[in-house]
Amino acid sequence: MAVATGSFLAGDALPPTHTALELAAKFWPWALLSLAALNVLRSVVSLGSLIGPGLLGAVACTALAFSHGVTTHTMLNMVAPIALVMVGVGLLHSSIPTMDRGRWTSFLTTLRAQAPVEVGARTAHPLLVARALAGELRMDLTASGTGGEVIVHATALLGHVHLSVPRTWSVKVHTTGAVLMRVTDTGPGLQTDPGISAHVVLHVLGACGAVTIVRT
């Protein structure tokens, strides 16, 4: 944000500032409506699940607008600012982890997530979900204790999920739902070694992404 603001104001700061204030005064009701709509949708479904339908809907709405005679001027001055506001609010929401549910989504950002203190089948967090959608999500499990087998769902769509786990944990990886994915594991697989203190079952989903498991 600081880099973008500095670039926008570089040179002569008064005209860009005046333009920005005019846009804010003109479109603030749309910004509030967009925020309200996103909050309602976010309470029903996760933000990450709206990305695919949102892109398809945006393309369809653009085509319909042009086919019904909507001018380019209207599209640039009304639709584009609203879309930018919604994307910005979406990025803000995606950067806030929902630790109470053990679910995180990173969209076009890098998000660092600390796993709950207790995870596993016999705890309040039997399932951990990590999603990286054109971004990076770094989940740290090194400070977590286990109560039974830990199940992790990692989804990487043009993104990267990075998992840090203790050296004494074993990880069994399932890649049934992965297409053109790279999975890197620096430690042992699922085994009955006496030195193994916990077992993690990792389900990898997505396309054109990467999942990295690092032992620390």
mmCIF file of C-alpha atoms in Angstrom:
data_model
loop_
_atom_site.group_PDB
_atom_site.id
_atom_site.type_symbol
_atom_site.label_atom_id
_atom_site.label_comp_id
_atom_site.label_asym_id
_atom_site.label_seq_id
_atom_site.Cartn_x
_atom_site.Cartn_y
_atom_site.Cartn_z
ATOM 1 C CA MET A 1 0.000 0.000 0.000
ATOM 2 C CA ALA A 2 2.843 2.400 0.864
ATOM 3 C CA VAL A 3 4.611 1.667 -2.440
ATOM 4 C CA ALA A 4 1.397 2.147 -4.444
ATOM 5 C CA THR A 5 0.569 5.396 -2.645
ATOM 6 C CA GLY A 6 4.068 6.742 -3.121
ATOM 7 C CA SER A 7 4.040 5.905 -6.820
ATOM 8 C CA PHE A 8 0.626 7.536 -7.213
ATOM 9 C CA LEU A 9 1.733 10.756 -5.542
ATOM 10 C CA ALA A 10 5.205 10.941 -7.123
ATOM 11 C CA GLY A 11 6.067 14.199 -8.832
ATOM 12 C CA ASP A 12 3.224 16.640 -8.248
ATOM 13 C CA ALA A 13 1.146 15.286 -5.383
ATOM 14 C CA LEU A 14 -1.720 17.803 -5.443
ATOM 15 C CA PRO A 15 -3.557 16.723 -8.650
ATOM 16 C CA PRO A 16 -3.501 12.980 -7.813
ATOM 17 C CA THR A 17 -4.632 13.705 -4.264
ATOM 18 C CA HIS A 18 -7.489 15.878 -5.526
ATOM 19 C CA THR A 19 -8.523 13.139 -7.977
ATOM 20 C CA ALA A 20 -8.422 10.493 -5.255
ATOM 21 C CA LEU A 21 -10.580 12.622 -2.960
ATOM 22 C CA GLU A 22 -13.099 13.188 -5.759
ATOM 23 C CA LEU A 23 -13.333 9.451 -6.438
ATOM 24 C CA ALA A 24 -13.722 8.698 -2.733
ATOM 25 C CA ALA A 25 -16.506 11.277 -2.406
ATOM 26 C CA LYS A 26 -18.244 9.892 -5.477
ATOM 27 C CA PHE A 27 -17.998 6.169 -4.837
ATOM 28 C CA TRP A 28 -18.090 5.824 -1.031
ATOM 29 C CA PRO A 29 -21.701 4.515 -1.057
ATOM 30 C CA TRP A 30 -20.650 1.776 -3.488
ATOM 31 C CA ALA A 31 -17.723 0.911 -1.239
ATOM 32 C CA LEU A 32 -20.035 0.494 1.758
ATOM 33 C CA LEU A 33 -22.462 -1.618 -0.277
ATOM 34 C CA SER A 34 -19.585 -3.806 -1.504
ATOM 35 C CA LEU A 35 -18.324 -4.257 2.047
ATOM 36 C CA ALA A 36 -21.806 -5.188 3.275
ATOM 37 C CA ALA A 37 -22.273 -7.687 0.426
ATOM 38 C CA LEU A 38 -18.903 -9.316 1.106
ATOM 39 C CA ASN A 39 -19.667 -9.622 4.809
ATOM 40 C CA VAL A 40 -22.983 -11.333 4.051
ATOM 41 C CA LEU A 41 -21.363 -13.722 1.571
ATOM 42 C CA ARG A 42 -18.462 -14.409 3.921
ATOM 43 C CA SER A 43 -20.871 -15.460 6.661
ATOM 44 C CA VAL A 44 -22.400 -18.060 4.332
ATOM 45 C CA VAL A 45 -19.419 -19.398 2.373
ATOM 46 C CA SER A 46 -15.657 -18.963 2.513
ATOM 47 C CA LEU A 47 -14.100 -16.212 0.439
ATOM 48 C CA GLY A 48 -11.879 -18.635 -1.428
ATOM 49 C CA SER A 49 -14.839 -20.548 -2.842
ATOM 50 C CA LEU A 50 -16.151 -17.346 -4.465
ATOM 51 C CA ILE A 51 -13.094 -16.700 -6.633
ATOM 52 C CA GLY A 52 -13.957 -19.092 -9.475
ATOM 53 C CA PRO A 53 -17.663 -18.155 -9.692
ATOM 54 C CA GLY A 54 -16.730 -14.501 -9.306
ATOM 55 C CA LEU A 55 -14.394 -14.566 -12.303
ATOM 56 C CA LEU A 56 -16.962 -16.361 -14.463
ATOM 57 C CA GLY A 57 -19.680 -13.939 -13.351
ATOM 58 C CA ALA A 58 -17.476 -10.927 -14.068
ATOM 59 C CA VAL A 59 -16.782 -12.091 -17.627
ATOM 60 C CA ALA A 60 -20.475 -12.853 -18.229
ATOM 61 C CA CYS A 61 -21.641 -9.512 -16.809
ATOM 62 C CA THR A 62 -19.107 -7.621 -18.933
ATOM 63 C CA ALA A 63 -20.279 -9.370 -22.092
ATOM 64 C CA LEU A 64 -23.942 -8.705 -21.245
ATOM 65 C CA ALA A 65 -23.215 -5.057 -20.487
ATOM 66 C CA PHE A 66 -21.579 -4.459 -23.860
ATOM 67 C CA SER A 67 -24.287 -6.419 -25.705
ATOM 68 C CA HIS A 68 -26.972 -4.155 -24.157
ATOM 69 C CA GLY A 69 -25.271 -0.949 -25.187
ATOM 70 C CA VAL A 70 -23.469 0.012 -21.986
ATOM 71 C CA THR A 71 -20.728 2.445 -22.968
ATOM 72 C CA THR A 72 -17.048 2.015 -22.263
ATOM 73 C CA HIS A 73 -17.148 5.252 -20.256
ATOM 74 C CA THR A 74 -19.717 3.765 -17.868
ATOM 75 C CA MET A 75 -17.748 0.550 -17.518
ATOM 76 C CA LEU A 76 -14.538 2.384 -16.680
ATOM 77 C CA ASN A 77 -16.093 4.925 -14.326
ATOM 78 C CA MET A 78 -18.638 2.764 -12.519
ATOM 79 C CA VAL A 79 -17.992 -0.956 -12.852
ATOM 80 C CA ALA A 80 -14.199 -0.922 -12.662
ATOM 81 C CA PRO A 81 -14.001 1.095 -9.400
ATOM 82 C CA ILE A 82 -16.627 -1.131 -7.759
ATOM 83 C CA ALA A 83 -14.735 -4.246 -8.814
ATOM 84 C CA LEU A 84 -11.482 -2.833 -7.452
ATOM 85 C CA VAL A 85 -13.132 -1.998 -4.143
ATOM 86 C CA MET A 86 -14.518 -5.539 -3.829
ATOM 87 C CA VAL A 87 -11.140 -7.094 -4.649
ATOM 88 C CA GLY A 88 -9.416 -4.864 -2.102
ATOM 89 C CA VAL A 89 -11.863 -5.730 0.647
ATOM 90 C CA GLY A 90 -11.557 -9.386 -0.282
ATOM 91 C CA LEU A 91 -7.793 -9.227 0.097
ATOM 92 C CA LEU A 92 -8.201 -7.577 3.484
ATOM 93 C CA HIS A 93 -10.556 -10.307 4.674
ATOM 94 C CA SER A 94 -8.362 -13.098 3.317
ATOM 95 C CA SER A 95 -5.412 -11.837 5.371
ATOM 96 C CA ILE A 96 -7.312 -12.414 8.641
ATOM 97 C CA PRO A 97 -6.898 -16.046 9.751
ATOM 98 C CA THR A 98 -9.815 -17.852 11.385
ATOM 99 C CA MET A 99 -7.840 -19.663 14.071
ATOM 100 C CA ASP A 100 -10.911 -20.790 15.975
ATOM 101 C CA ARG A 101 -11.809 -23.101 13.075
ATOM 102 C CA GLY A 102 -8.286 -23.998 11.957
ATOM 103 C CA ARG A 103 -8.885 -22.662 8.446
ATOM 104 C CA TRP A 104 -6.806 -20.162 6.506
ATOM 105 C CA THR A 105 -7.066 -18.759 2.979
ATOM 106 C CA SER A 106 -4.401 -16.703 1.227
ATOM 107 C CA PHE A 107 -5.523 -14.891 -1.930
ATOM 108 C CA LEU A 108 -2.873 -12.919 -3.841
ATOM 109 C CA THR A 109 -1.006 -12.415 -0.558
ATOM 110 C CA THR A 110 1.490 -14.148 1.717
ATOM 111 C CA LEU A 111 -0.143 -15.248 4.950
ATOM 112 C CA ARG A 112 1.622 -16.680 7.999
ATOM 113 C CA ALA A 113 -0.640 -18.889 10.107
ATOM 114 C CA GLN A 114 0.109 -20.349 13.525
ATOM 115 C CA ALA A 115 -1.721 -23.622 14.115
ATOM 116 C CA PRO A 116 -3.712 -24.081 17.353
ATOM 117 C CA VAL A 117 -1.916 -25.340 20.448
ATOM 118 C CA GLU A 118 -3.722 -28.703 20.317
ATOM 119 C CA VAL A 119 -4.598 -30.415 17.042
ATOM 120 C CA GLY A 120 -5.778 -33.898 16.181
ATOM 121 C CA ALA A 121 -8.753 -36.244 16.246
ATOM 122 C CA ARG A 122 -9.286 -35.943 20.022
ATOM 123 C CA THR A 123 -9.085 -32.140 20.155
ATOM 124 C CA ALA A 124 -11.240 -29.203 19.101
ATOM 125 C CA HIS A 125 -9.249 -29.007 15.839
ATOM 126 C CA PRO A 126 -9.392 -32.429 14.156
ATOM 127 C CA LEU A 127 -9.012 -30.873 10.699
ATOM 128 C CA LEU A 128 -6.744 -28.079 9.480
ATOM 129 C CA VAL A 129 -7.401 -26.409 6.121
ATOM 130 C CA ALA A 130 -4.793 -24.341 4.274
ATOM 131 C CA ARG A 131 -5.640 -22.667 0.946
ATOM 132 C CA ALA A 132 -3.274 -20.693 -1.275
ATOM 133 C CA LEU A 133 -5.055 -19.109 -4.232
ATOM 134 C CA ALA A 134 -2.497 -17.323 -6.383
ATOM 135 C CA GLY A 135 -0.651 -16.582 -3.153
ATOM 136 C CA GLU A 136 1.397 -18.230 -0.414
ATOM 137 C CA LEU A 137 0.261 -19.652 2.916
ATOM 138 C CA ARG A 138 2.881 -20.599 5.512
ATOM 139 C CA MET A 139 1.394 -22.707 8.309
ATOM 140 C CA ASP A 140 3.475 -23.465 11.392
ATOM 141 C CA LEU A 141 2.737 -26.643 13.357
ATOM 142 C CA THR A 142 5.962 -26.734 15.336
ATOM 143 C CA ALA A 143 4.392 -25.349 18.520
ATOM 144 C CA SER A 144 1.335 -27.625 18.402
ATOM 145 C CA GLY A 145 0.629 -30.715 20.447
ATOM 146 C CA THR A 146 -1.345 -33.652 19.088
ATOM 147 C CA GLY A 147 -4.316 -35.607 20.329
ATOM 148 C CA GLY A 148 -4.586 -38.354 17.762
ATOM 149 C CA GLU A 149 -4.012 -38.315 14.027
ATOM 150 C CA VAL A 150 -3.805 -34.867 12.426
ATOM 151 C CA ILE A 151 -5.591 -34.338 9.101
ATOM 152 C CA VAL A 152 -4.544 -31.409 6.912
ATOM 153 C CA HIS A 153 -6.214 -30.342 3.661
ATOM 154 C CA ALA A 154 -3.833 -28.236 1.555
ATOM 155 C CA THR A 155 -5.218 -26.546 -1.550
ATOM 156 C CA ALA A 156 -2.866 -24.695 -3.898
ATOM 157 C CA LEU A 157 -4.301 -23.097 -7.025
ATOM 158 C CA LEU A 158 -1.464 -21.227 -8.710
ATOM 159 C CA GLY A 159 -0.136 -20.849 -5.179
ATOM 160 C CA HIS A 160 2.194 -22.327 -2.574
ATOM 161 C CA VAL A 161 1.340 -23.974 0.747
ATOM 162 C CA HIS A 162 4.312 -24.222 3.114
ATOM 163 C CA LEU A 163 3.957 -26.490 6.168
ATOM 164 C CA SER A 164 6.455 -26.454 9.039
ATOM 165 C CA VAL A 165 6.215 -29.578 11.212
ATOM 166 C CA PRO A 166 8.392 -31.015 13.996
ATOM 167 C CA ARG A 167 11.100 -33.456 12.968
ATOM 168 C CA THR A 168 9.505 -36.204 15.060
ATOM 169 C CA TRP A 169 6.255 -36.120 13.068
ATOM 170 C CA SER A 170 5.609 -38.353 10.086
ATOM 171 C CA VAL A 171 3.526 -37.171 7.148
ATOM 172 C CA LYS A 172 1.580 -39.310 4.700
ATOM 173 C CA VAL A 173 0.688 -37.404 1.545
ATOM 174 C CA HIS A 174 -2.340 -38.082 -0.681
ATOM 175 C CA THR A 175 -2.236 -36.344 -4.070
ATOM 176 C CA THR A 176 -5.386 -37.787 -5.662
ATOM 177 C CA GLY A 177 -6.880 -34.345 -6.318
ATOM 178 C CA ALA A 178 -3.669 -32.671 -7.501
ATOM 179 C CA VAL A 179 -2.967 -31.722 -11.124
ATOM 180 C CA LEU A 180 0.442 -30.401 -12.183
ATOM 181 C CA MET A 181 1.411 -30.023 -8.540
ATOM 182 C CA ARG A 182 4.872 -30.225 -6.952
ATOM 183 C CA VAL A 183 4.984 -31.757 -3.476
ATOM 184 C CA THR A 184 8.272 -31.608 -1.551
ATOM 185 C CA ASP A 185 8.802 -33.436 1.742
ATOM 186 C CA THR A 186 12.108 -33.302 3.580
ATOM 187 C CA GLY A 187 11.247 -35.947 6.197
ATOM 188 C CA PRO A 188 9.992 -39.510 6.663
ATOM 189 C CA GLY A 189 6.670 -40.846 5.491
ATOM 190 C CA LEU A 190 4.091 -42.607 7.641
ATOM 191 C CA GLN A 191 5.864 -45.326 9.638
ATOM 192 C CA THR A 192 5.951 -47.068 13.007
ATOM 193 C CA ASP A 193 9.376 -45.817 14.081
ATOM 194 C CA PRO A 194 9.527 -45.456 17.895
ATOM 195 C CA GLY A 195 10.922 -41.945 17.460
ATOM 196 C CA ILE A 196 7.800 -40.760 15.653
ATOM 197 C CA SER A 197 5.586 -38.815 18.060
ATOM 198 C CA ALA A 198 2.687 -37.887 15.760
ATOM 199 C CA HIS A 199 1.175 -38.777 12.418
ATOM 200 C CA VAL A 200 -0.149 -36.298 9.872
ATOM 201 C CA VAL A 201 -2.325 -37.211 6.900
ATOM 202 C CA LEU A 202 -1.990 -34.519 4.239
ATOM 203 C CA HIS A 203 -4.529 -34.317 1.406
ATOM 204 C CA VAL A 204 -3.225 -32.168 -1.458
ATOM 205 C CA LEU A 205 -5.672 -30.518 -3.860
ATOM 206 C CA GLY A 206 -5.249 -27.958 -6.605
ATOM 207 C CA ALA A 207 -3.523 -27.282 -9.901
ATOM 208 C CA CYS A 208 -0.310 -25.612 -11.036
ATOM 209 C CA GLY A 209 0.852 -25.041 -7.472
ATOM 210 C CA ALA A 210 3.256 -26.382 -4.880
ATOM 211 C CA VAL A 211 3.161 -27.841 -1.378
ATOM 212 C CA THR A 212 6.309 -27.908 0.729
ATOM 213 C CA ILE A 213 6.760 -29.799 4.003
ATOM 214 C CA VAL A 214 9.725 -28.643 6.087
ATOM 215 C CA ARG A 215 10.972 -30.269 9.290
ATOM 216 C CA THR A 216 12.221 -27.897 11.979
#
